[in-house]
Short mmCIF file of C-alpha atoms in Angstrom, two decimals:
data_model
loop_
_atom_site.label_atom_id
_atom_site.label_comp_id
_atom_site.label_asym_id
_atom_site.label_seq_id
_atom_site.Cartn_x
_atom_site.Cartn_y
_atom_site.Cartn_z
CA UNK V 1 28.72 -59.02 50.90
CA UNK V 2 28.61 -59.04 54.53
CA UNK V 3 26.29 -57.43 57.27
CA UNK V 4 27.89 -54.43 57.59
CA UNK V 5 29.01 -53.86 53.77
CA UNK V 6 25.85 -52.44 51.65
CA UNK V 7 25.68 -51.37 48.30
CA UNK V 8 27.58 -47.71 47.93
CA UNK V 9 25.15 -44.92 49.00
CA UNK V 10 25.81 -41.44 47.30
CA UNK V 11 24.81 -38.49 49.35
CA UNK V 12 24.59 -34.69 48.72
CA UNK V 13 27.83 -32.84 51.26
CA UNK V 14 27.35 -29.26 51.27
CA UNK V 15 26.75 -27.14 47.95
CA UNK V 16 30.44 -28.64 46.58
CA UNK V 17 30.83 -32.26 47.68
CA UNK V 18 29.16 -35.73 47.66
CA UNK V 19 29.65 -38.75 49.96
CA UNK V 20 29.95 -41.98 49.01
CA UNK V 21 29.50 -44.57 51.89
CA UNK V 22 30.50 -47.92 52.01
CA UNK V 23 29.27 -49.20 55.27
CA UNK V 24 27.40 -47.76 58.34
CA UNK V 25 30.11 -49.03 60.56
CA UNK V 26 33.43 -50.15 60.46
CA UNK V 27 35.15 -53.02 59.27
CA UNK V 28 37.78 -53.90 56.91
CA UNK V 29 36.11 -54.80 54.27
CA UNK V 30 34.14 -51.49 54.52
CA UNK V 31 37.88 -49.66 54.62
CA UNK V 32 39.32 -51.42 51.86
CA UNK V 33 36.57 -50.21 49.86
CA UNK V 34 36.66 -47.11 50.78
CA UNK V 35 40.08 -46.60 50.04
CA UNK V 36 40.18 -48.47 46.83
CA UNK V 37 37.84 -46.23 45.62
CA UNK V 38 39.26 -43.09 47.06
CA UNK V 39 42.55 -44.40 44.45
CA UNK V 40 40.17 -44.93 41.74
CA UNK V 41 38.82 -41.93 41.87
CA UNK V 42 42.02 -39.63 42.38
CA UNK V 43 43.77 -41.32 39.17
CA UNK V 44 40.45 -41.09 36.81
CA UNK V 45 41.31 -37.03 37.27
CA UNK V 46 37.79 -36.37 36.98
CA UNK V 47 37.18 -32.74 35.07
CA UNK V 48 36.53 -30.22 38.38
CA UNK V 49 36.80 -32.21 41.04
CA UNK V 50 39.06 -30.58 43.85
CA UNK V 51 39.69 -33.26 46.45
CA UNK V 52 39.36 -37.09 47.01
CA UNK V 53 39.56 -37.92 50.58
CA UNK V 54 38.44 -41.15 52.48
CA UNK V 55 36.97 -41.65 56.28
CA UNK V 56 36.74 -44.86 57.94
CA UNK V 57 34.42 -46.36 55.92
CA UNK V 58 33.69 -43.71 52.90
CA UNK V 59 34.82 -41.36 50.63
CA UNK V 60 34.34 -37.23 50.18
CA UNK V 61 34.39 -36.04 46.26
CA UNK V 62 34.79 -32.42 46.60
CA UNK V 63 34.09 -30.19 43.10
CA UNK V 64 34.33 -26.82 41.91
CA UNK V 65 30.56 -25.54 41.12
CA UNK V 66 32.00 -23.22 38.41
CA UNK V 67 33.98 -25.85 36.49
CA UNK V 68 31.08 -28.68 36.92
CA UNK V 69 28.13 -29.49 38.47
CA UNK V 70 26.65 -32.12 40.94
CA UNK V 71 25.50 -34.12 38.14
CA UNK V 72 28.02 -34.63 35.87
CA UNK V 73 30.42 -35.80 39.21
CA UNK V 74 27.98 -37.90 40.62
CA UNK V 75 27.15 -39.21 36.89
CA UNK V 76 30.93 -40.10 36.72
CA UNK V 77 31.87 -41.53 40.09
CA UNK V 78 28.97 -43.54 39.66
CA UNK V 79 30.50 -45.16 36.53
CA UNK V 80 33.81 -45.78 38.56
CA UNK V 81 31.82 -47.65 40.93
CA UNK V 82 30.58 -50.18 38.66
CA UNK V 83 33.85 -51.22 37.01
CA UNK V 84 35.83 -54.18 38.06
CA UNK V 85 38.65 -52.54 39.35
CA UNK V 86 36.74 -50.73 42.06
CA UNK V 87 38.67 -53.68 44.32
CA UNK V 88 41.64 -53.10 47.24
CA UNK V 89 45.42 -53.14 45.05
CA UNK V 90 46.63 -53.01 48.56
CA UNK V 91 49.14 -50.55 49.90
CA UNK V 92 51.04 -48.47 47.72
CA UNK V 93 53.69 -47.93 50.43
CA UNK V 94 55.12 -49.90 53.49
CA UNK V 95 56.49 -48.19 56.33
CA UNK V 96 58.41 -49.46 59.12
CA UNK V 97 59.03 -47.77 62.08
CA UNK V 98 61.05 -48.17 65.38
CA UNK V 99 59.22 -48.11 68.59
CA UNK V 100 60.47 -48.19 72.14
CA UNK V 101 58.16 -50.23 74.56
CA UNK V 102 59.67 -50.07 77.77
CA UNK V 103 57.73 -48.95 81.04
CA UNK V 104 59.64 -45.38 80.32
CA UNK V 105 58.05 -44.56 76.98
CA UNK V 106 54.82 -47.19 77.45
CA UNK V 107 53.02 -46.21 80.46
CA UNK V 108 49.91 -47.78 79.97
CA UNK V 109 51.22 -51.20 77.77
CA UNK V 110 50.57 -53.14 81.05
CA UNK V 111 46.77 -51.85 81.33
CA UNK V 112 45.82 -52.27 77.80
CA UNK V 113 47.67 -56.07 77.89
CA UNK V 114 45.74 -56.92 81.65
CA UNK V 115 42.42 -55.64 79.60
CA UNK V 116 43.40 -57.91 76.40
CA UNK V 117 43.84 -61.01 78.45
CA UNK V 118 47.40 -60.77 77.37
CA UNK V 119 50.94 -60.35 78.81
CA UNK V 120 53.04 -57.05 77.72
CA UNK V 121 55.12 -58.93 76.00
CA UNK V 122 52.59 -60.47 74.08
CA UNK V 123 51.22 -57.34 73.09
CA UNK V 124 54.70 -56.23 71.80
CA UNK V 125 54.33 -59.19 69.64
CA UNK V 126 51.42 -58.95 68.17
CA UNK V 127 52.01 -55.16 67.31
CA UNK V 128 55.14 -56.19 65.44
CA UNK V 129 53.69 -59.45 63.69
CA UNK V 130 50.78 -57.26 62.70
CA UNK V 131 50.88 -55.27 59.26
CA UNK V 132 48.36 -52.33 59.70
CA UNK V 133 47.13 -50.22 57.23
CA UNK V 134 46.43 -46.10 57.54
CA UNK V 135 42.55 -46.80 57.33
CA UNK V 136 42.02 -42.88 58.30
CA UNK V 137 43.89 -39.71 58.41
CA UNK V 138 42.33 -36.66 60.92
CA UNK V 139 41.46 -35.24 64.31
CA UNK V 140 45.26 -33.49 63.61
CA UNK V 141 46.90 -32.73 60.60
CA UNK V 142 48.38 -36.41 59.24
CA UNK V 143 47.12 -37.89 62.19
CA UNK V 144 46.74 -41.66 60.69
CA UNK V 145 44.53 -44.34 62.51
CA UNK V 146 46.14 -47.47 61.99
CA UNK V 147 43.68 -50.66 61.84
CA UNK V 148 42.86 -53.21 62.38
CA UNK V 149 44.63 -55.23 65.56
CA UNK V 150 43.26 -58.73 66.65
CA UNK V 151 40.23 -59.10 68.18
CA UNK V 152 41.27 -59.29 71.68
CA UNK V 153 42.63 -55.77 70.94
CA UNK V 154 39.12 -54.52 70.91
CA UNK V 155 40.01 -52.20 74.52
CA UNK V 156 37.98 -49.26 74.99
CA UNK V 157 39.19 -45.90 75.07
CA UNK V 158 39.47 -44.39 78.76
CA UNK V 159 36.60 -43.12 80.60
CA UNK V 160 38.70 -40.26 81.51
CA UNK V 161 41.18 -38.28 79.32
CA UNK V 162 44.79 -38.02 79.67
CA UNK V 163 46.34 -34.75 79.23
CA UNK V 164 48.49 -33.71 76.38
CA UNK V 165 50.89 -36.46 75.10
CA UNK V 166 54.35 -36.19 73.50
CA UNK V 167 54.02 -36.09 69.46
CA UNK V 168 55.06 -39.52 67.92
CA UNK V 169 53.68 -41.49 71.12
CA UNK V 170 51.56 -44.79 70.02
CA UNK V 171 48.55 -45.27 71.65
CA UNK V 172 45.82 -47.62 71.38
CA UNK V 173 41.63 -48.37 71.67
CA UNK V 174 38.92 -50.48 69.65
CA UNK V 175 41.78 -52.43 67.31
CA UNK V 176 43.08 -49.37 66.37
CA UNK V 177 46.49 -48.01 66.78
CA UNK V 178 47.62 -44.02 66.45
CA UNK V 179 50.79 -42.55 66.52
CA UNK V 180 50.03 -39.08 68.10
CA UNK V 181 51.01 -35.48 65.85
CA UNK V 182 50.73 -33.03 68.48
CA UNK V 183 50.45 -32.51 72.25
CA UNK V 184 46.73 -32.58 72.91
CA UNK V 185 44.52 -34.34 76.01
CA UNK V 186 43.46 -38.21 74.64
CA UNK V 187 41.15 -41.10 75.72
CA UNK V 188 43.33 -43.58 73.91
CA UNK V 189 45.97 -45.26 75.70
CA UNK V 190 49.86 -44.50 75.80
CA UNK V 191 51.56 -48.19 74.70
CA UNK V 192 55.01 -47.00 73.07
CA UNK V 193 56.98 -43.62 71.78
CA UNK V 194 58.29 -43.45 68.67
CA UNK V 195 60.48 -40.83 66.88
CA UNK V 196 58.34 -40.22 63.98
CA UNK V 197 56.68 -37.21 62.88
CA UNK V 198 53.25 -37.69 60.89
CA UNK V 199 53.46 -34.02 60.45
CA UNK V 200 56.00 -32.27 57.99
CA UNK V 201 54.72 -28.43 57.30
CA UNK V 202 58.15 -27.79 55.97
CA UNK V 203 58.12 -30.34 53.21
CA UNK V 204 55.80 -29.97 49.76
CA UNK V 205 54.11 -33.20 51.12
CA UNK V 206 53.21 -32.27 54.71
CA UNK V 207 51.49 -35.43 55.60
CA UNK V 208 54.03 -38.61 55.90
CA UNK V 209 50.96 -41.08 55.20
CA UNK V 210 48.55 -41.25 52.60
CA UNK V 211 45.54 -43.38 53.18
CA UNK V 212 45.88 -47.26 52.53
CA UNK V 213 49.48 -47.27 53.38
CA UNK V 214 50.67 -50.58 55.68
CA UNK V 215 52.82 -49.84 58.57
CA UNK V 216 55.10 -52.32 60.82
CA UNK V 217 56.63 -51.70 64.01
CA UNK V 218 59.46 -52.78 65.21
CA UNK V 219 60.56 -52.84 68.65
CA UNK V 220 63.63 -51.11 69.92
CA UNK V 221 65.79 -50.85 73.02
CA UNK V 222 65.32 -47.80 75.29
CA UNK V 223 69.46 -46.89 74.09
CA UNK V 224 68.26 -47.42 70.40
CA UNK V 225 65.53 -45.30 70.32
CA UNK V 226 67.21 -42.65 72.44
CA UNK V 227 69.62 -42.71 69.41
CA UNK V 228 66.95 -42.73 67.01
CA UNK V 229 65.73 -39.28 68.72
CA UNK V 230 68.87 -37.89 68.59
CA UNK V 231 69.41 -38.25 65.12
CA UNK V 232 67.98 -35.78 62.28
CA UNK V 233 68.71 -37.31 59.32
CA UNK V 234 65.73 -39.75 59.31
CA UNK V 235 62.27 -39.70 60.29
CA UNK V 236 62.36 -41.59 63.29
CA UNK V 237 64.57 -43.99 61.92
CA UNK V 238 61.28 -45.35 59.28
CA UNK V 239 61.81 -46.72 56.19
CA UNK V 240 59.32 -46.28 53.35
CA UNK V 241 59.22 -49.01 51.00
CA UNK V 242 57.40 -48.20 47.57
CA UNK V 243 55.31 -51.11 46.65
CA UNK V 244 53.31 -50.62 43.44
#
């Protein structure tokens, strides 16, 4: 186990939850947990438990006090957490979507490379050669954070926020990539656009992630992905890819 990974801690959240936390800070050993267990949980269909969702580095196991009670949840989830299987499966899904890069749609890819020691174009690399994985999903509805880069990645966010970005722009800070849902002010960084919409209210699954999934990007010419935007048939041009 390492420094940051301790033994599972279950806490008390609110009169109809409990927390189970992995780690006290990131890292992806704490996330893999976390999510591995989040899929554990969800497919044991525990009697009155409402919702299964993960963080960063834990998991929330929401129940309905007048179906069960704190007890017999914790009792059970406890029992998950000793099996074998409590282990990362990996992804479920892979997506991969198109991203433009040029100054145009990147505005800050120059910054964020100067502050990684790195040229722009190296930085377009080593988004694409990276696999990431939706380690989180918040702050907007199907917002994913998208983890983990290489360590040279580790930028901080801005000292200063940027106001409102357009939806589907990538941005970046501490190894972690986003692809923005809405227009709202940021601290993160603005290193590519894509197409893609994390948010779908008009669907019966209104987030397009689920945590654990791995995503790719793939870089595209400023024509392409003006093409890409144009066209409604596809979700920015991504392609899901069901795994397991």
């Amino acid at each position: 186990m390492t420094a940051d990974v301790h033994a599972p801690e279950l806490r008390p959240l609110g009169v109809d939850g409990i927390l189970v936390r992995f780690a006290r800070v990131l890292s992806e050993d704490a996330n893999a947990r976390a999510l591995s267990f989040r899929s554990l949980v969800a497919d044991a269909a525990i009697t009155g438990v409402t919702e299964v969702a993960s963080s960063l580095v834990s998991v929330r196991v929401g129940f309905d006090p007048e179906r069960t009670t704190r007890e017999i949840v914790t009792k059970a989830i406890s029992a998950l957490l000793d099996t074998p299987t409590a282990t990362d499966l990996g992804p479920r899904r892979q997506w991969r979507i198109p991203a433009a890069f040029s100054p145009a749609f990147a505005p800050q890819l120059q910054e964020v490379a100067t502050l990684a020691g790195i040229t722009p174009a190296q930085a377009i690399a080593d988004i694409e050669a990276t696999t990431v994985r939706v380690i989180a999903i918040g702050f907007a509805p199907g917002q994913p954070y998208l983890g983990m880069l290489p360590d040279h990645w580790n930028v901080p966010r801005q000292s200063e926020l940027t106001e409102g970005l357009p939806r589907g722009a990538l941005i970046t800070a501490v190894r972690q990539l986003i692809i923005w849902a809405a227009d709202a002010p940021t601290g993160w960084r603005h290193i590519g656009q894509t197409a893609f919409r994390v948010y779908l209210p008009e669907t019966s699954q209104p987030f397009a992630f689920e945590p654990g999934d791995a995503v790719q990007f793939q870089a595209v010419s400023d024509t392409d992905f003006r093409a890409i935007q144009q066209n409604t048939d596809t979700n920015g041009g991504a392609i899901c890819e069901v795994l397991r």
